[in-house]
mmCIF file of C-alpha atoms in Angstrom:
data_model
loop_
_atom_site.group_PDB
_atom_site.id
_atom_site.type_symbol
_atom_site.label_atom_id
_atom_site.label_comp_id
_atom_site.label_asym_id
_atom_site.label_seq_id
_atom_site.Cartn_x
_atom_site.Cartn_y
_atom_site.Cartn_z
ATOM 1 C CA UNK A 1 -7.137 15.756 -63.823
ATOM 2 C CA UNK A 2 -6.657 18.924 -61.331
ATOM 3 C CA UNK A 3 -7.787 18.346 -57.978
ATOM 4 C CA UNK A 4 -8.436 21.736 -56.886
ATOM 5 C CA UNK A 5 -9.170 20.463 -53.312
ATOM 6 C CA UNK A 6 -5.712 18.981 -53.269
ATOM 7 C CA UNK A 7 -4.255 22.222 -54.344
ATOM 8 C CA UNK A 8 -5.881 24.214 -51.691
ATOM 9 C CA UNK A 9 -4.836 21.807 -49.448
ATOM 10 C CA UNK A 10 -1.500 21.955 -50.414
ATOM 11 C CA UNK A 11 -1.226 25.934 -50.652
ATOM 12 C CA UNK A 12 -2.966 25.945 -46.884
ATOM 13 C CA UNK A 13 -0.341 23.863 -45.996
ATOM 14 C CA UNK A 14 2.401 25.969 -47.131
ATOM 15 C CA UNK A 15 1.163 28.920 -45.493
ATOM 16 C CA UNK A 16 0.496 26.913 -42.232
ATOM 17 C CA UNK A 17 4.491 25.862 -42.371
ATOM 18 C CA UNK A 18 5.966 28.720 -40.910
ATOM 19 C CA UNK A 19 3.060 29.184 -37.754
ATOM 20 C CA UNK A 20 3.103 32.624 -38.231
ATOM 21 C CA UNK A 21 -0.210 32.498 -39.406
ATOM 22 C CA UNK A 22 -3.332 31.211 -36.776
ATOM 23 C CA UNK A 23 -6.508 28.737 -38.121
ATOM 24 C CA UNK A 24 -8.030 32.132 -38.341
ATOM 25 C CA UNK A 25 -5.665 34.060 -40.751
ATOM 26 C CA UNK A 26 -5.264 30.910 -42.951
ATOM 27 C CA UNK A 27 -9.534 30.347 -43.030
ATOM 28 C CA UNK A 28 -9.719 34.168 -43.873
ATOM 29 C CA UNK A 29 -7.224 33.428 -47.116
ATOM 30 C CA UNK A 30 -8.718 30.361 -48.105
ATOM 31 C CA UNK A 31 -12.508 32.518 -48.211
ATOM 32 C CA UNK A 32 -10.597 35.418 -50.466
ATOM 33 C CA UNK A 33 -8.980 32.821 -52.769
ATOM 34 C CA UNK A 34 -12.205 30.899 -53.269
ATOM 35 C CA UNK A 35 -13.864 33.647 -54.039
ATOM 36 C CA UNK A 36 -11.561 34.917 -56.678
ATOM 37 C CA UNK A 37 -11.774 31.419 -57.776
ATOM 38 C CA UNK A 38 -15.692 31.980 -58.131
ATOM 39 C CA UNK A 39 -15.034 35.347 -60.191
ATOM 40 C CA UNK A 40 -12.249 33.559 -62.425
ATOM 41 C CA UNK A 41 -14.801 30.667 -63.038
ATOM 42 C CA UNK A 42 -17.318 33.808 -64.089
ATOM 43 C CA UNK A 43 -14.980 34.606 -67.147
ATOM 44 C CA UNK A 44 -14.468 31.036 -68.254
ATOM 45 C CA UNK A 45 -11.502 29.394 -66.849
ATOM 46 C CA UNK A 46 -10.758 26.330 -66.161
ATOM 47 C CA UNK A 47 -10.669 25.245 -62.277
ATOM 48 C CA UNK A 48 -6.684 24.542 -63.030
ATOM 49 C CA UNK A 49 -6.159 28.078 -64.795
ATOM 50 C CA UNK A 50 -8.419 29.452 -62.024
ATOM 51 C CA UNK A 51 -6.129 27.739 -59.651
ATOM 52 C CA UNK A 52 -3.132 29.129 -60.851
ATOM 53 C CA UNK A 53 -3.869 32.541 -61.302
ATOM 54 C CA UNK A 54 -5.527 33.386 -58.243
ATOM 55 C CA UNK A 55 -2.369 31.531 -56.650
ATOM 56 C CA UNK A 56 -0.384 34.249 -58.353
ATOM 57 C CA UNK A 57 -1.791 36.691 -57.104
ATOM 58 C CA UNK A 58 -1.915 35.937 -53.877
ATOM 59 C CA UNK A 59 1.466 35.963 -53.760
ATOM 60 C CA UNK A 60 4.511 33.478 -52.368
ATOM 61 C CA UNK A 61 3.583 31.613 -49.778
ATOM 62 C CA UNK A 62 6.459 32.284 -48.145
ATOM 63 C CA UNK A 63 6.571 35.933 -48.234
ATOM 64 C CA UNK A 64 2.818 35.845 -47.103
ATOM 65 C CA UNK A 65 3.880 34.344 -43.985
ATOM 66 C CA UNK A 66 7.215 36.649 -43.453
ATOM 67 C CA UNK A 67 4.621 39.407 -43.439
ATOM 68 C CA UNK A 68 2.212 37.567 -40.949
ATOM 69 C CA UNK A 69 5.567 36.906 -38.682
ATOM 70 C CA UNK A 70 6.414 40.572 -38.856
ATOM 71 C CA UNK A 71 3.269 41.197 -36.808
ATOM 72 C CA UNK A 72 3.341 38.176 -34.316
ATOM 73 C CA UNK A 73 6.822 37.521 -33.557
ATOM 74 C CA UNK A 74 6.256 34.990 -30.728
ATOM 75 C CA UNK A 75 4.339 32.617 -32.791
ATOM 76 C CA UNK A 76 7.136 31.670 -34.729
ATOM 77 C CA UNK A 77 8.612 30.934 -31.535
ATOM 78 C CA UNK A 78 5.964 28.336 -30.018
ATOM 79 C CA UNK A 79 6.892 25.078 -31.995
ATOM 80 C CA UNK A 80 10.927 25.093 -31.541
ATOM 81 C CA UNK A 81 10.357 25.606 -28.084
ATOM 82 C CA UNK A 82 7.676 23.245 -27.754
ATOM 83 C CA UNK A 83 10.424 20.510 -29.815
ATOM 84 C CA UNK A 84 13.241 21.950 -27.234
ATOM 85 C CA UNK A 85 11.200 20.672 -24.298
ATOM 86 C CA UNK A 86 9.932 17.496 -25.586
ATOM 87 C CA UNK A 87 13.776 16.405 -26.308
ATOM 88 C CA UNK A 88 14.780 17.767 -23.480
ATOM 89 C CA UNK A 89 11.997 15.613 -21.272
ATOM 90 C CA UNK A 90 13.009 13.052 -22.853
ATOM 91 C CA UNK A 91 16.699 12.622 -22.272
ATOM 92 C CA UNK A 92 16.342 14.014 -18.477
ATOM 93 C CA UNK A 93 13.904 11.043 -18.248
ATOM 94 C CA UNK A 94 15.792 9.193 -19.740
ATOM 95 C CA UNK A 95 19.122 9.851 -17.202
ATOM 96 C CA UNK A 96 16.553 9.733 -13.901
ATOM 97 C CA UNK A 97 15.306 6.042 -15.156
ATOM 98 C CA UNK A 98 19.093 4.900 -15.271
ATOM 99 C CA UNK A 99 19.736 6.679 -12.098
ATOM 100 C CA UNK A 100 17.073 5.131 -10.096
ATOM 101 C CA UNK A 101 18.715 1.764 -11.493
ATOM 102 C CA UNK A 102 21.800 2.495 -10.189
ATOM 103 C CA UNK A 103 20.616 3.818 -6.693
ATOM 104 C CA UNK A 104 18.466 0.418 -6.525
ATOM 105 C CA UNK A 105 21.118 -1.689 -7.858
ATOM 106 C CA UNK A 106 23.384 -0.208 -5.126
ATOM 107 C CA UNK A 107 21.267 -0.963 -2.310
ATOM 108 C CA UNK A 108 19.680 -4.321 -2.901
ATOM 109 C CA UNK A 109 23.929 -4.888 -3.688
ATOM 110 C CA UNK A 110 24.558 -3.773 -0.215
ATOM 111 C CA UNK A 111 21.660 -5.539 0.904
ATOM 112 C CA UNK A 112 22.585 -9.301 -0.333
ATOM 113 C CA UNK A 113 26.143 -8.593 -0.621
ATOM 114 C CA UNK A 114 26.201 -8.306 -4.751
ATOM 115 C CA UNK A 115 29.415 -7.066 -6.211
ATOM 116 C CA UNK A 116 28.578 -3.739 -8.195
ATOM 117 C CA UNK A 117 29.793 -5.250 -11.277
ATOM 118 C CA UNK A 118 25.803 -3.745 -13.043
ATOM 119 C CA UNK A 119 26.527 -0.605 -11.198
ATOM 120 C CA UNK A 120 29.413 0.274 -13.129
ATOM 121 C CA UNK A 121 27.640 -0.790 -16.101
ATOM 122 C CA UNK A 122 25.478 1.949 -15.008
ATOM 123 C CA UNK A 123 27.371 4.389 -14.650
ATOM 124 C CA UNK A 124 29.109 3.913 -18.191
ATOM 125 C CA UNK A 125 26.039 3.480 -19.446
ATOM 126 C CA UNK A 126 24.367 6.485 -18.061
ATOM 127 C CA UNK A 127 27.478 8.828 -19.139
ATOM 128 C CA UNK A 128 27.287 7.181 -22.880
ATOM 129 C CA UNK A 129 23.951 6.677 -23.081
ATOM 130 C CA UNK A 130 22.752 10.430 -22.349
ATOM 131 C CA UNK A 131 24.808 11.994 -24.821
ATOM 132 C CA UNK A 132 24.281 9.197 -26.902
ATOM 133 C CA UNK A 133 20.323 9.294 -26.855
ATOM 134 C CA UNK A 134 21.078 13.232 -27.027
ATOM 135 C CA UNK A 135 22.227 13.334 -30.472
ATOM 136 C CA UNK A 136 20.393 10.456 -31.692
ATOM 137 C CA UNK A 137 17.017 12.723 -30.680
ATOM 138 C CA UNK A 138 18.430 15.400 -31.944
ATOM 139 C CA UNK A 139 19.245 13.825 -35.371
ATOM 140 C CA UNK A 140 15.696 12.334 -35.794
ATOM 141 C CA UNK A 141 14.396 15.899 -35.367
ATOM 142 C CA UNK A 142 16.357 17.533 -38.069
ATOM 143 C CA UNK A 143 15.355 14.262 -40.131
ATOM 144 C CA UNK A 144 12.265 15.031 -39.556
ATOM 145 C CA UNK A 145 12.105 18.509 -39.717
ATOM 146 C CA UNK A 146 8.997 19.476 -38.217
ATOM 147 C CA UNK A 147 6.944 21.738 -40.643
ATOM 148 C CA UNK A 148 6.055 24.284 -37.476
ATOM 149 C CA UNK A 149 9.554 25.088 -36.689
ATOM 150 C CA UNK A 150 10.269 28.006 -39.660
ATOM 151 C CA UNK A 151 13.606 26.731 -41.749
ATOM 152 C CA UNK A 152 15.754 29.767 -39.889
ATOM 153 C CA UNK A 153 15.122 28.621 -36.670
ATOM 154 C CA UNK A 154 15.444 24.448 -37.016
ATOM 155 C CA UNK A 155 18.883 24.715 -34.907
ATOM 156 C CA UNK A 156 16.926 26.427 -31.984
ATOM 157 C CA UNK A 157 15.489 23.468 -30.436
ATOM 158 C CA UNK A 158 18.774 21.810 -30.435
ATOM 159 C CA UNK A 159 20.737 24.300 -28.341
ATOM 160 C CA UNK A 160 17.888 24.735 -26.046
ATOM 161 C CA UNK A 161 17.158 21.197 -25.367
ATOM 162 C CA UNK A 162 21.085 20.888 -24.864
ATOM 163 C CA UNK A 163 20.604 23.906 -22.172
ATOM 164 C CA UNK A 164 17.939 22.608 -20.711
ATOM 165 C CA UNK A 165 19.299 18.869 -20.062
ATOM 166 C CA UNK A 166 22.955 20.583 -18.758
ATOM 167 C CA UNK A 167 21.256 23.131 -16.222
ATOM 168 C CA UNK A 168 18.669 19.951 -15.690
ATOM 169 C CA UNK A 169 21.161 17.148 -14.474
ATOM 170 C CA UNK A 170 20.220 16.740 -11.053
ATOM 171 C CA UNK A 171 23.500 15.757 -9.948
ATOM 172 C CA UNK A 172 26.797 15.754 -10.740
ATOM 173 C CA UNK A 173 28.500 13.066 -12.754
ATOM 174 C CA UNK A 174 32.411 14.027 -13.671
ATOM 175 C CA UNK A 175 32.458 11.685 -16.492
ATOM 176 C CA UNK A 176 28.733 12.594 -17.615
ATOM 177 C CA UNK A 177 29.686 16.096 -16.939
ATOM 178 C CA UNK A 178 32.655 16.149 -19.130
ATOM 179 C CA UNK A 179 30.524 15.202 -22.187
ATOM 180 C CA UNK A 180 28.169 17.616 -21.570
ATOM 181 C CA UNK A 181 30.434 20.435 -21.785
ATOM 182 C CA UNK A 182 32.402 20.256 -25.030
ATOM 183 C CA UNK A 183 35.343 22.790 -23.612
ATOM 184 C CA UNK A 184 35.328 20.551 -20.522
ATOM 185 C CA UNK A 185 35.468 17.212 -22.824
ATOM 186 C CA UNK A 186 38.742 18.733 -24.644
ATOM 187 C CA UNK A 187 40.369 19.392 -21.214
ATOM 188 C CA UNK A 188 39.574 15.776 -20.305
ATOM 189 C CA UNK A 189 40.453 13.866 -23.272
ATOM 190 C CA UNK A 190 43.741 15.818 -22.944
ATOM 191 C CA UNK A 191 44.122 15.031 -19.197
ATOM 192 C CA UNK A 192 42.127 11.930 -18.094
ATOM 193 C CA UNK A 193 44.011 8.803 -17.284
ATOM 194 C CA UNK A 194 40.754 7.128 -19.177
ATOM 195 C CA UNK A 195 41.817 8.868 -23.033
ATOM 196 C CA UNK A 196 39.693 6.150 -24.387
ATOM 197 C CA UNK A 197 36.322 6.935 -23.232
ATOM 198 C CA UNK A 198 36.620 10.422 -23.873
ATOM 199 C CA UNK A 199 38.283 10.255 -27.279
ATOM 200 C CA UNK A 200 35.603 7.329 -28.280
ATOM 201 C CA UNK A 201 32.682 9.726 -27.349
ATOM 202 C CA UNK A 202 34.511 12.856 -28.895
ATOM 203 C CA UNK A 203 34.200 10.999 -32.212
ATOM 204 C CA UNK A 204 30.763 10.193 -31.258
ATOM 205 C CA UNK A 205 29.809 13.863 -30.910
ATOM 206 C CA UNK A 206 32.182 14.974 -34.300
ATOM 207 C CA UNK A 207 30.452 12.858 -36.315
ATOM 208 C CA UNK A 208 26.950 13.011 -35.034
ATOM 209 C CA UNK A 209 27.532 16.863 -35.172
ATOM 210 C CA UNK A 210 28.949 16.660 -38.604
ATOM 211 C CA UNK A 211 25.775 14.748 -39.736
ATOM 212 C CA UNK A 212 23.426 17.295 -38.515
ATOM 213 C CA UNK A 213 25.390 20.122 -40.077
ATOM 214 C CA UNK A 214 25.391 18.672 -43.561
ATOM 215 C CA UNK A 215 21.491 17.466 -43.086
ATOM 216 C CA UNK A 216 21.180 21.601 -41.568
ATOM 217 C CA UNK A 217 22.488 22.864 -45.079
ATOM 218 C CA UNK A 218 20.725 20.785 -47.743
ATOM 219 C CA UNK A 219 17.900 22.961 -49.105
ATOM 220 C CA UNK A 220 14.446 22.295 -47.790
ATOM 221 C CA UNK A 221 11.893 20.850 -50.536
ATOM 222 C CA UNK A 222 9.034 22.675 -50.451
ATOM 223 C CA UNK A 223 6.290 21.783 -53.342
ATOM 224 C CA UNK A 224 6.095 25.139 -55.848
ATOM 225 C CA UNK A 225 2.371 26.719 -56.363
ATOM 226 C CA UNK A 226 2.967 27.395 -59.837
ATOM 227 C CA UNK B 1 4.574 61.139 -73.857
ATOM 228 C CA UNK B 2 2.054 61.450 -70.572
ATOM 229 C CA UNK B 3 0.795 58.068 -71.566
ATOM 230 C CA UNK B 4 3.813 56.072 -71.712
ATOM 231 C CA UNK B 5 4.702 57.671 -68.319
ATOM 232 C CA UNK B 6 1.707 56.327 -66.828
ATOM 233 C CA UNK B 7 1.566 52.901 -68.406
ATOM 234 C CA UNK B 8 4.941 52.227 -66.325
ATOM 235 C CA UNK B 9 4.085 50.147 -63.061
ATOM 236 C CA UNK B 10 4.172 51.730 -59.730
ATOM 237 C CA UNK B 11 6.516 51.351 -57.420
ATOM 238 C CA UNK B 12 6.539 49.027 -54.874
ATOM 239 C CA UNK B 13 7.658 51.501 -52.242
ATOM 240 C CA UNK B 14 5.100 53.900 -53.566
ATOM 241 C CA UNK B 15 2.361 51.316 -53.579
ATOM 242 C CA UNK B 16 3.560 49.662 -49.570
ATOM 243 C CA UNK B 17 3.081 53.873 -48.493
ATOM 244 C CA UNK B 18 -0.435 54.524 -50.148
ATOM 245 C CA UNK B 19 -1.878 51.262 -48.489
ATOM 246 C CA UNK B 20 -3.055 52.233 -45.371
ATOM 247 C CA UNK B 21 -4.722 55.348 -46.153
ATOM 248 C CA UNK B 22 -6.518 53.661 -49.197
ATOM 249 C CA UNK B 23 -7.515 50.930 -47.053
ATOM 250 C CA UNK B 24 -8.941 53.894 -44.433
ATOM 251 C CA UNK B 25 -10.808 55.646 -46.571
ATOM 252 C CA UNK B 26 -12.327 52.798 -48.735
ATOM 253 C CA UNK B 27 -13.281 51.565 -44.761
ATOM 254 C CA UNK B 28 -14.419 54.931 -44.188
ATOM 255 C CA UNK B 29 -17.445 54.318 -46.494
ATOM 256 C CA UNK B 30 -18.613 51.503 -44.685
ATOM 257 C CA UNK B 31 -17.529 48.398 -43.383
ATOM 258 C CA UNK B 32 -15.987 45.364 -46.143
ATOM 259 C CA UNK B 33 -13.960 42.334 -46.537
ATOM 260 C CA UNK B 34 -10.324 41.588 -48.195
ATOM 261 C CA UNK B 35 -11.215 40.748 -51.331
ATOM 262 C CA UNK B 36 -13.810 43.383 -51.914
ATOM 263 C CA UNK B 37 -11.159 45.634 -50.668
ATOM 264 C CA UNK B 38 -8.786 44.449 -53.343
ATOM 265 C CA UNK B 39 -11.542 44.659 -56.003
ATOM 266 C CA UNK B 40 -12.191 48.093 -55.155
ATOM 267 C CA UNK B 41 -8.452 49.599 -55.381
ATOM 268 C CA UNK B 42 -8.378 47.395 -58.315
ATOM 269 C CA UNK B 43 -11.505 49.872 -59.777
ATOM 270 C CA UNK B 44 -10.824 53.072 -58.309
ATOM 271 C CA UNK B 45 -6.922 52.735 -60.013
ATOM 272 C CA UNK B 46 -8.089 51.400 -63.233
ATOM 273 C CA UNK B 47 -5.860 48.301 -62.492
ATOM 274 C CA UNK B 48 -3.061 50.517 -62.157
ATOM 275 C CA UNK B 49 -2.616 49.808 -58.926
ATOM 276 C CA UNK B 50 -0.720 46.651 -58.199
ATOM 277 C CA UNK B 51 -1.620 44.595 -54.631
ATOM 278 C CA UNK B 52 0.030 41.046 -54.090
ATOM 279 C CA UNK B 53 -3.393 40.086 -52.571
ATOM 280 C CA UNK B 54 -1.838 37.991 -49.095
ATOM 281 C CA UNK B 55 -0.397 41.418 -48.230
ATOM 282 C CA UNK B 56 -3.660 43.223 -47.594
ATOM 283 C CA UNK B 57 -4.483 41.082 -44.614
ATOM 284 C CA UNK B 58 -0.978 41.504 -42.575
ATOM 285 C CA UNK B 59 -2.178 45.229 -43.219
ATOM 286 C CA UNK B 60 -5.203 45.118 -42.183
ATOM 287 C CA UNK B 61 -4.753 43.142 -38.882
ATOM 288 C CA UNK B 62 -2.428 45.778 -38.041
ATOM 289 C CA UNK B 63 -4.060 48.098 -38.644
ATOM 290 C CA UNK B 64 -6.591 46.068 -35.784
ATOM 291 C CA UNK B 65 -4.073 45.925 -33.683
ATOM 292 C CA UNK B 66 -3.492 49.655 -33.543
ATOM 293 C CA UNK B 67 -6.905 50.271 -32.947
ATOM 294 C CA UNK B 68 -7.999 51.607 -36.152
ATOM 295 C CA UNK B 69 -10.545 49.453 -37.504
ATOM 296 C CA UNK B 70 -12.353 46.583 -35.725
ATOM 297 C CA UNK B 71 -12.958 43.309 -36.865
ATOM 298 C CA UNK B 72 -15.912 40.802 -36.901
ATOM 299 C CA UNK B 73 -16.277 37.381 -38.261
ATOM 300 C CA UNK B 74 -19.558 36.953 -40.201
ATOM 301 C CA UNK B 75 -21.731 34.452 -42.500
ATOM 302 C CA UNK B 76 -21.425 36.332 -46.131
ATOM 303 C CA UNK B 77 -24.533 35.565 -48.604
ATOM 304 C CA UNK B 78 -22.956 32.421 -49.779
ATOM 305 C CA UNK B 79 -22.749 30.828 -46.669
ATOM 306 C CA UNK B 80 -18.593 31.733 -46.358
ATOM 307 C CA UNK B 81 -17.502 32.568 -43.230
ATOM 308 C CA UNK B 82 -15.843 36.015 -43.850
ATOM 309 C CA UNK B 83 -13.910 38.755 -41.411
ATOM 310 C CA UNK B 84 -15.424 42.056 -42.471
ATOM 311 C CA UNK B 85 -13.253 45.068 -41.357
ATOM 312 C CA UNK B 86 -15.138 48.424 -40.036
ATOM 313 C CA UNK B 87 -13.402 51.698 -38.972
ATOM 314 C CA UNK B 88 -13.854 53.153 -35.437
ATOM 315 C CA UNK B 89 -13.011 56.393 -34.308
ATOM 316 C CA UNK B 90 -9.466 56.213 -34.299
ATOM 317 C CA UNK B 91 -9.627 55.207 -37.354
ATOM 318 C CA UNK B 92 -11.294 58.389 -39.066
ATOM 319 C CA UNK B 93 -9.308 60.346 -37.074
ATOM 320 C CA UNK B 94 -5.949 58.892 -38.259
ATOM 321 C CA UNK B 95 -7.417 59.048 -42.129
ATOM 322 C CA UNK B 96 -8.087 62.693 -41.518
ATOM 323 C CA UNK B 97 -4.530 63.418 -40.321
ATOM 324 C CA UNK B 98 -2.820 60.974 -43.027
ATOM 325 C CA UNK B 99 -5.007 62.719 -45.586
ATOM 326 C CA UNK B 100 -3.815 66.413 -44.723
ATOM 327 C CA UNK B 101 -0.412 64.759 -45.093
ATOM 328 C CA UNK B 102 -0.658 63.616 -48.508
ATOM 329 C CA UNK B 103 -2.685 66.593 -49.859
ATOM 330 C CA UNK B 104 0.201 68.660 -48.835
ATOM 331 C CA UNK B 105 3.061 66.153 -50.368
ATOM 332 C CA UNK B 106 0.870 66.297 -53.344
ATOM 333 C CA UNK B 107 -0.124 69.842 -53.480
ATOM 334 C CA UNK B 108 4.077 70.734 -53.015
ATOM 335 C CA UNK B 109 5.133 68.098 -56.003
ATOM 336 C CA UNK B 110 2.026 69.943 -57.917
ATOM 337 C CA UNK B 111 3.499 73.994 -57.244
ATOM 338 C CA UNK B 112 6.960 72.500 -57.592
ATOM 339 C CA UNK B 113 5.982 71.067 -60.993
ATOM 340 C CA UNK B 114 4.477 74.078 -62.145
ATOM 341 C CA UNK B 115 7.318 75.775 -61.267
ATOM 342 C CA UNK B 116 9.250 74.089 -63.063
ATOM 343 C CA UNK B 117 6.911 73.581 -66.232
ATOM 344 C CA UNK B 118 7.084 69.768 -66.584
#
């Protein structure tokens, strides 16, 4: 049985993917498609033949909304910088909550006379862990591909959020600082006397990279009108 | 032979240019929504006329943005809540110019066909 709600739903929801168009543009298509629904309905078709035609004829879904970008460029910009932010918040948070560990750790240590055996746990786990937590955000985005961020522009948040936690650091951290910069990590797992931890997180970062790429490339699915 | 001709579909390129002054002028006789607007080229081309209807509105909210027609959201007789599109000033006065242009492309292709005796 056709739900023609559903399919209006569904349609609405296709043109509401790529942001370009506002709650007003998409209410102002759903009026002219219901009422071409009304003047189908007038010659005797079915709600489902109804359905399809006027779908037709209003045209791709995704065209519709390259035409409404075209006009309002910087809406198509709003969600992957809103995503860049949020992951960005997130892993700088993230780094300051470890960091406050370590400064505390360091003085109740100097206070009682602790050996900083926890604060270099810290600080391994600090230059791991943000990287780490880095990609793993990262990878949970492109999993999840946010239907606001249009297809061409998924990779945006990524970089940003990457630019945004470098220039954010608050402080500088060699070994932290060597896996932010990817040129810098290559000099250091060339030259470090610790090869280990900077080959073991330049696999970390091929492979997480790798992932994303091949997740970047496989076609969106995106439910067809007709 | 003239009928075949005609029967062929318009091209796209062709149909994208005419837009905005057919959206003008049908303005210019008072103020209407998108799908009345698409009904009416729809009539006044004898179907001829071609419009992938989610294009009209990218159209006409530029031409809003330019200043050419003004837009107002309204309750239509059925209760819908509808944008109806009205032209201002601007708006007659750009028709008027884009008019002279296309009476003159059209009046050249006309003396240039007669010339010719197509």
């Amino acid at each position: 049985m056709f739900d023609r709600e559903k399919a209006m739903w569904d349609l609405r929801n296709q043109l509401a993917t790529s942001d370009a168009l506002s709650g007003d543009d998409l209410l102002e298509l759903e009026g002219h498609l219901l009422d071409e629904l009304d003047a189908l309905a007038l010659r005797g078709l079915s709600e489902e033949e109804a359905f399809l035609i006027a779908a037709r004829r209003l045209g791709e879904p995704s065209a519709i909304a390259r035409e409404y970008a075209k006009g309002h460029p910087i809406r198509t910009w709003r969600a992957p910088l809103f995503w860049s932010s949020a992951g960005a918040v997130l892993v700088l948070a993230g780094m300051a909550l470890i960091n406050s560990a370590m400064i505390l750790t360091f003085s109740l240590g100097s206070r009682f006379n602790m050996n900083f055996a926890l604060m270099n746990v810290l600080v391994w786990a600090e230059a791991f862990a943000a990287p780490a937590a880095f990609l793993a955000i990262a990878a949970l985005y492109v999993r999840a591909r946010p239907a606001s961020v249009p297809p061409a522009r998924i990779w945006v948040p990524i970089v940003v959020a990457a630019a945004l936690v470098i220039v954010g650091e608050p402080w500088v951290n060699p070994l932290l600082l060597a896996q932010t910069h990817i040129a810098k990590h290559v000099w250091v797992t060339l030259n470090t006397t610790c090869r280990f931890s900077a080959g073991a997180s330049l696999v970390l970062y091929a492979s997480v990279a790798a992932w994303i790429m091949v997740r970047l490339r496989a076609p969106a699915t995106q439910a067809v009108v007709e | 032979m003239h009928k075949t001709l005609s029967s062929d579909p318009i091209p796209k390129d062709l149909v994208a240019a005419s837009a905005t002054p057919l959206v003008l002028s049908i303005l210019a006789k008072g103020e209407s929504y998108g799908y009345a607007i698409i009904a009416r080229v729809k009539e006044l081309s004898d179907g001829k006329l071609e419009w992938t209807d989610g294009m009209l509105y990218p159209i006409l909210h530029r031409l809003e943005e330019q200043g050419l027609i003004r837009a107002t959201w309204r309750n239509a007789e059925n209760g819908r809540r509808r944008r109806y599109y009205s032209l201002v000033a601007a708006g007659k006065k750009a028709l008027a110019t884009q008019r002279a242009q296309w009476d003159l492309v059209s009046a050249v292709l006309a003396t240039s066909w007669e010339q010719a005796h197509v």
